[in-house]
PDB file of C-alpha atoms in Angstrom:
ATOM      1  CA  MET A   1     -25.535  36.980 -74.462  1.00 44.00           C
ATOM      2  CA  SER A   2     -24.575  35.498 -71.425  1.00 51.00           C
ATOM      3  CA  LEU A   3     -24.041  32.365 -72.985  1.00 49.00           C
ATOM      4  CA  TRP A   4     -20.516  33.629 -74.256  1.00 48.00           C
ATOM      5  CA  LYS A   5     -19.867  35.365 -70.404  1.00 50.00           C
ATOM      6  CA  LYS A   6     -20.062  32.327 -68.915  1.00 49.00           C
ATOM      7  CA  ASN A   7     -17.945  29.029 -70.665  1.00 46.00           C
ATOM      8  CA  ILE A   8     -15.124  31.533 -71.573  1.00 60.00           C
ATOM      9  CA  TYR A   9     -14.664  30.464 -67.774  1.00 63.00           C
ATOM     10  CA  PRO A  10     -12.977  27.144 -67.236  1.00 72.00           C
ATOM     11  CA  HIS A  11     -14.198  24.273 -65.580  1.00 74.00           C
ATOM     12  CA  PRO A  12     -15.771  24.654 -61.582  1.00 75.00           C
ATOM     13  CA  LYS A  13     -13.061  21.816 -61.054  1.00 75.00           C
ATOM     14  CA  ASN A  14     -10.389  21.398 -63.511  1.00 76.00           C
ATOM     15  CA  PRO A  15      -9.351  24.411 -64.936  1.00 75.00           C
ATOM     16  CA  HIS A  16      -7.548  23.276 -67.710  1.00 75.00           C
ATOM     17  CA  ILE A  17     -11.168  22.567 -69.254  1.00 80.00           C
ATOM     18  CA  HIS A  18     -13.105  25.495 -71.274  1.00 75.00           C
ATOM     19  CA  ASN A  19     -15.123  25.479 -73.942  1.00 81.00           C
ATOM     20  CA  GLY A  20     -13.835  26.916 -77.247  1.00 78.00           C
ATOM     21  CA  ARG A  21     -15.411  29.399 -79.924  1.00 78.00           C
ATOM     22  CA  LEU A  22     -16.585  26.085 -81.589  1.00 81.00           C
ATOM     23  CA  SER A  23     -18.197  24.493 -78.716  1.00 83.00           C
ATOM     24  CA  ARG A  24     -20.412  27.814 -77.473  1.00 82.00           C
ATOM     25  CA  TRP A  25     -21.550  27.713 -81.270  1.00 82.00           C
ATOM     26  CA  LEU A  26     -22.411  24.269 -80.958  1.00 85.00           C
ATOM     27  CA  ILE A  27     -24.490  25.072 -77.433  1.00 83.00           C
ATOM     28  CA  LEU A  28     -25.891  27.649 -79.267  1.00 80.00           C
ATOM     29  CA  ALA A  29     -27.298  26.021 -81.933  1.00 83.00           C
ATOM     30  CA  SER A  30     -28.279  22.514 -79.836  1.00 83.00           C
ATOM     31  CA  GLY A  31     -31.410  25.579 -78.737  1.00 81.00           C
ATOM     32  CA  SER A  32     -32.084  26.117 -82.639  1.00 76.00           C
ATOM     33  CA  ARG A  33     -31.605  23.052 -84.699  1.00 69.00           C
ATOM     34  CA  GLN A  34     -34.104  23.941 -87.076  1.00 75.00           C
ATOM     35  CA  HIS A  35     -31.564  27.349 -88.259  1.00 79.00           C
ATOM     36  CA  PRO A  36     -29.922  26.613 -91.443  1.00 83.00           C
ATOM     37  CA  LEU A  37     -26.899  27.674 -90.000  1.00 80.00           C
ATOM     38  CA  ALA A  38     -26.981  25.877 -86.819  1.00 82.00           C
ATOM     39  CA  ARG A  39     -27.883  22.332 -88.868  1.00 82.00           C
ATOM     40  CA  LEU A  40     -24.731  23.399 -90.835  1.00 85.00           C
ATOM     41  CA  LEU A  41     -22.400  23.689 -87.999  1.00 84.00           C
ATOM     42  CA  LEU A  42     -23.652  20.510 -86.474  1.00 84.00           C
ATOM     43  CA  PHE A  43     -23.686  18.566 -89.583  1.00 85.00           C
ATOM     44  CA  LEU A  44     -19.926  20.045 -90.104  1.00 86.00           C
ATOM     45  CA  SER A  45     -18.698  18.868 -86.632  1.00 87.00           C
ATOM     46  CA  GLY A  46     -20.433  15.438 -86.607  1.00 88.00           C
ATOM     47  CA  CYS A  47     -23.009  16.345 -83.549  1.00 88.00           C
ATOM     48  CA  GLU A  48     -25.968  15.143 -83.373  1.00 88.00           C
ATOM     49  CA  PHE A  49     -28.051  16.905 -80.124  1.00 89.00           C
ATOM     50  CA  GLY A  50     -31.357  15.704 -79.881  1.00 87.00           C
ATOM     51  CA  ILE A  51     -31.813  18.384 -77.113  1.00 90.00           C
ATOM     52  CA  SER A  52     -30.728  21.641 -76.414  1.00 90.00           C
ATOM     53  CA  LEU A  53     -27.071  21.827 -74.078  1.00 91.00           C
ATOM     54  CA  PRO A  54     -27.055  23.634 -70.834  1.00 91.00           C
ATOM     55  CA  VAL A  55     -25.468  26.689 -71.053  1.00 88.00           C
ATOM     56  CA  THR A  56     -22.688  25.012 -68.437  1.00 89.00           C
ATOM     57  CA  THR A  57     -22.115  22.012 -70.742  1.00 91.00           C
ATOM     58  CA  TYR A  58     -18.127  21.588 -70.943  1.00 92.00           C
ATOM     59  CA  LEU A  59     -17.086  20.642 -74.658  1.00 92.00           C
ATOM     60  CA  PRO A  60     -12.820  20.225 -74.631  1.00 90.00           C
ATOM     61  CA  HIS A  61     -12.941  18.921 -77.984  1.00 89.00           C
ATOM     62  CA  PRO A  62     -16.344  18.782 -80.084  1.00 91.00           C
ATOM     63  CA  GLN A  63     -16.565  16.090 -82.363  1.00 92.00           C
ATOM     64  CA  GLY A  64     -18.536  12.925 -83.639  1.00 93.00           C
ATOM     65  CA  ILE A  65     -21.376  13.822 -80.283  1.00 94.00           C
ATOM     66  CA  VAL A  66     -24.299  11.845 -80.337  1.00 93.00           C
ATOM     67  CA  VAL A  67     -27.008  12.903 -77.042  1.00 93.00           C
ATOM     68  CA  GLY A  68     -30.164  11.535 -77.703  1.00 90.00           C
ATOM     69  CA  CYS A  69     -33.519  13.288 -77.285  1.00 88.00           C
ATOM     70  CA  ARG A  70     -34.779  12.779 -73.751  1.00 91.00           C
ATOM     71  CA  VAL A  71     -31.230  12.443 -72.028  1.00 94.00           C
ATOM     72  CA  ARG A  72     -31.625  14.996 -69.093  1.00 95.00           C
ATOM     73  CA  LEU A  73     -28.251  17.042 -68.541  1.00 95.00           C
ATOM     74  CA  GLY A  74     -27.370  18.785 -65.333  1.00 95.00           C
ATOM     75  CA  ASN A  75     -25.156  21.377 -64.723  1.00 93.00           C
ATOM     76  CA  HIS A  76     -20.713  21.365 -65.638  1.00 92.00           C
ATOM     77  CA  VAL A  77     -21.007  17.747 -66.997  1.00 94.00           C
ATOM     78  CA  VAL A  78     -17.870  17.895 -69.596  1.00 94.00           C
ATOM     79  CA  ILE A  79     -18.634  15.630 -72.760  1.00 95.00           C
ATOM     80  CA  GLY A  80     -15.468  14.411 -74.378  1.00 94.00           C
ATOM     81  CA  GLN A  81     -14.705  13.588 -77.846  1.00 95.00           C
ATOM     82  CA  GLN A  82     -17.009  10.739 -79.553  1.00 96.00           C
ATOM     83  CA  VAL A  83     -19.588  10.214 -76.515  1.00 97.00           C
ATOM     84  CA  THR A  84     -22.931   8.294 -77.209  1.00 96.00           C
ATOM     85  CA  LEU A  85     -25.778   9.509 -74.969  1.00 96.00           C
ATOM     86  CA  GLY A  86     -28.822   7.393 -75.789  1.00 93.00           C
ATOM     87  CA  GLY A  87     -31.078   4.724 -75.630  1.00 89.00           C
ATOM     88  CA  ARG A  88     -30.115   1.028 -76.220  1.00 85.00           C
ATOM     89  CA  ASP A  89     -33.920  -0.139 -77.426  1.00 81.00           C
ATOM     90  CA  LEU A  90     -36.443   1.150 -79.174  1.00 78.00           C
ATOM     91  CA  ASP A  91     -38.173   2.762 -76.441  1.00 76.00           C
ATOM     92  CA  ILE A  92     -36.996   6.458 -76.845  1.00 77.00           C
ATOM     93  CA  ASP A  93     -38.050   6.676 -73.112  1.00 82.00           C
ATOM     94  CA  HIS A  94     -34.993   5.010 -71.600  1.00 90.00           C
ATOM     95  CA  MET A  95     -32.592   7.432 -72.112  1.00 94.00           C
ATOM     96  CA  PRO A  96     -29.582   8.100 -69.307  1.00 96.00           C
ATOM     97  CA  VAL A  97     -29.788  10.810 -66.801  1.00 96.00           C
ATOM     98  CA  ILE A  98     -26.675  12.748 -66.168  1.00 97.00           C
ATOM     99  CA  HIS A  99     -26.375  14.257 -62.660  1.00 97.00           C
ATOM    100  CA  ASP A 100     -24.691  17.471 -62.308  1.00 95.00           C
ATOM    101  CA  GLY A 101     -20.508  17.525 -62.273  1.00 93.00           C
ATOM    102  CA  VAL A 102     -20.384  14.163 -64.191  1.00 95.00           C
ATOM    103  CA  TYR A 103     -17.201  13.627 -66.664  1.00 95.00           C
ATOM    104  CA  LEU A 104     -18.071  11.876 -69.688  1.00 96.00           C
ATOM    105  CA  GLY A 105     -14.625  10.610 -71.428  1.00 95.00           C
ATOM    106  CA  ALA A 106     -13.767  10.477 -74.979  1.00 96.00           C
ATOM    107  CA  GLY A 107     -15.443   7.590 -77.036  1.00 96.00           C
ATOM    108  CA  CYS A 108     -17.737   6.471 -73.653  1.00 97.00           C
ATOM    109  CA  LYS A 109     -21.135   5.542 -74.194  1.00 96.00           C
ATOM    110  CA  VAL A 110     -23.704   6.057 -71.433  1.00 96.00           C
ATOM    111  CA  LEU A 111     -27.300   3.621 -73.411  1.00 95.00           C
ATOM    112  CA  GLY A 112     -30.152   3.240 -71.676  1.00 94.00           C
ATOM    113  CA  LYS A 113     -32.022   3.932 -68.655  1.00 94.00           C
ATOM    114  CA  VAL A 114     -29.204   4.530 -67.046  1.00 95.00           C
ATOM    115  CA  VAL A 115     -28.492   6.917 -63.726  1.00 96.00           C
ATOM    116  CA  VAL A 116     -25.145   8.565 -63.738  1.00 96.00           C
ATOM    117  CA  GLY A 117     -24.915  10.111 -60.091  1.00 95.00           C
ATOM    118  CA  ARG A 118     -23.227  13.698 -59.644  1.00 94.00           C
ATOM    119  CA  GLY A 119     -19.899  14.192 -59.196  1.00 93.00           C
ATOM    120  CA  ALA A 120     -18.734  10.590 -61.090  1.00 94.00           C
ATOM    121  CA  THR A 121     -16.057   9.919 -63.858  1.00 94.00           C
ATOM    122  CA  VAL A 122     -17.098   7.134 -67.076  1.00 95.00           C
ATOM    123  CA  GLY A 123     -13.714   7.105 -68.758  1.00 94.00           C
ATOM    124  CA  ALA A 124     -12.489   6.915 -72.107  1.00 95.00           C
ATOM    125  CA  ASN A 125     -14.191   4.047 -73.930  1.00 96.00           C
ATOM    126  CA  ALA A 126     -16.550   2.969 -71.025  1.00 96.00           C
ATOM    127  CA  VAL A 127     -19.465   1.151 -72.170  1.00 96.00           C
ATOM    128  CA  VAL A 128     -22.085   2.189 -69.476  1.00 96.00           C
ATOM    129  CA  THR A 129     -25.336  -0.261 -68.953  1.00 94.00           C
ATOM    130  CA  LYS A 130     -26.047  -0.173 -65.369  1.00 94.00           C
ATOM    131  CA  ASP A 131     -26.498   2.919 -62.469  1.00 95.00           C
ATOM    132  CA  VAL A 132     -23.064   4.590 -61.931  1.00 94.00           C
ATOM    133  CA  PRO A 133     -23.570   5.886 -58.026  1.00 93.00           C
ATOM    134  CA  GLU A 134     -22.395   9.454 -56.863  1.00 93.00           C
ATOM    135  CA  GLY A 135     -18.335  10.347 -57.266  1.00 92.00           C
ATOM    136  CA  SER A 136     -17.412   6.847 -58.470  1.00 92.00           C
ATOM    137  CA  VAL A 137     -15.428   5.683 -61.330  1.00 94.00           C
ATOM    138  CA  VAL A 138     -16.136   3.809 -64.314  1.00 94.00           C
ATOM    139  CA  VAL A 139     -13.948   2.112 -66.706  1.00 94.00           C
ATOM    140  CA  GLY A 140     -14.000  -0.931 -69.482  1.00 90.00           C
ATOM    141  CA  ALA A 141     -17.829  -2.733 -69.548  1.00 89.00           C
ATOM    142  CA  ASN A 142     -19.898  -1.125 -65.997  1.00 83.00           C
ATOM    143  CA  ARG A 143     -16.983  -1.917 -64.304  1.00 87.00           C
ATOM    144  CA  ILE A 144     -17.308   0.597 -61.424  1.00 82.00           C
ATOM    145  CA  LEU A 145     -13.673   0.683 -58.913  1.00 84.00           C
ATOM    146  CA  GLU A 146     -14.062   0.361 -55.974  1.00 75.00           C
ATOM    147  CA  GLY A 147     -12.041   2.823 -53.561  1.00 73.00           C
ATOM    148  CA  HIS A 148     -11.701   4.714 -56.054  1.00 77.00           C
ATOM    149  CA  THR A 149     -13.140   8.582 -55.726  1.00 77.00           C
ATOM    150  CA  SER A 150     -13.491  10.519 -58.551  1.00 75.00           C
ATOM    151  CA  PRO A 151     -11.513  14.089 -58.887  1.00 76.00           C
ATOM    152  CA  TYR A 152     -14.782  15.986 -60.154  1.00 69.00           C
ATOM    153  CA  ALA A 153     -17.266  14.548 -56.895  1.00 61.00           C
TER     154      ALA A 153
END
């Protein structure tokens, strides 16, 4: 099982971020959502994954995470607790694209047909409905901080 060995190692840019046992089980469960044990684990954690998470996804505090069905995630994405990635209309084709190395802070919402560039940081409780440039920092409601570079870039 390469999943167990790969995710024991910390995040490449931040050695304090790594997946615990529950996170590794949730990543496995996201790939087999119809299995009864996987459904129970997702229910108990309050997480809902509409896609199979990449093996290199980091879930430091895996509670209450919602990832919509057609969301595209890159490698080494950090997803904090209570994060929502999904559409804002009834059209399921308008889902976010999250590139490699993005940090999604606790409680942030990325909604609609949005592209979050490589190495960007979305702050805690931020609401993103517009594209985020590569390596930038977003706080609040679509506020991209000028002159600030993400440490994950």
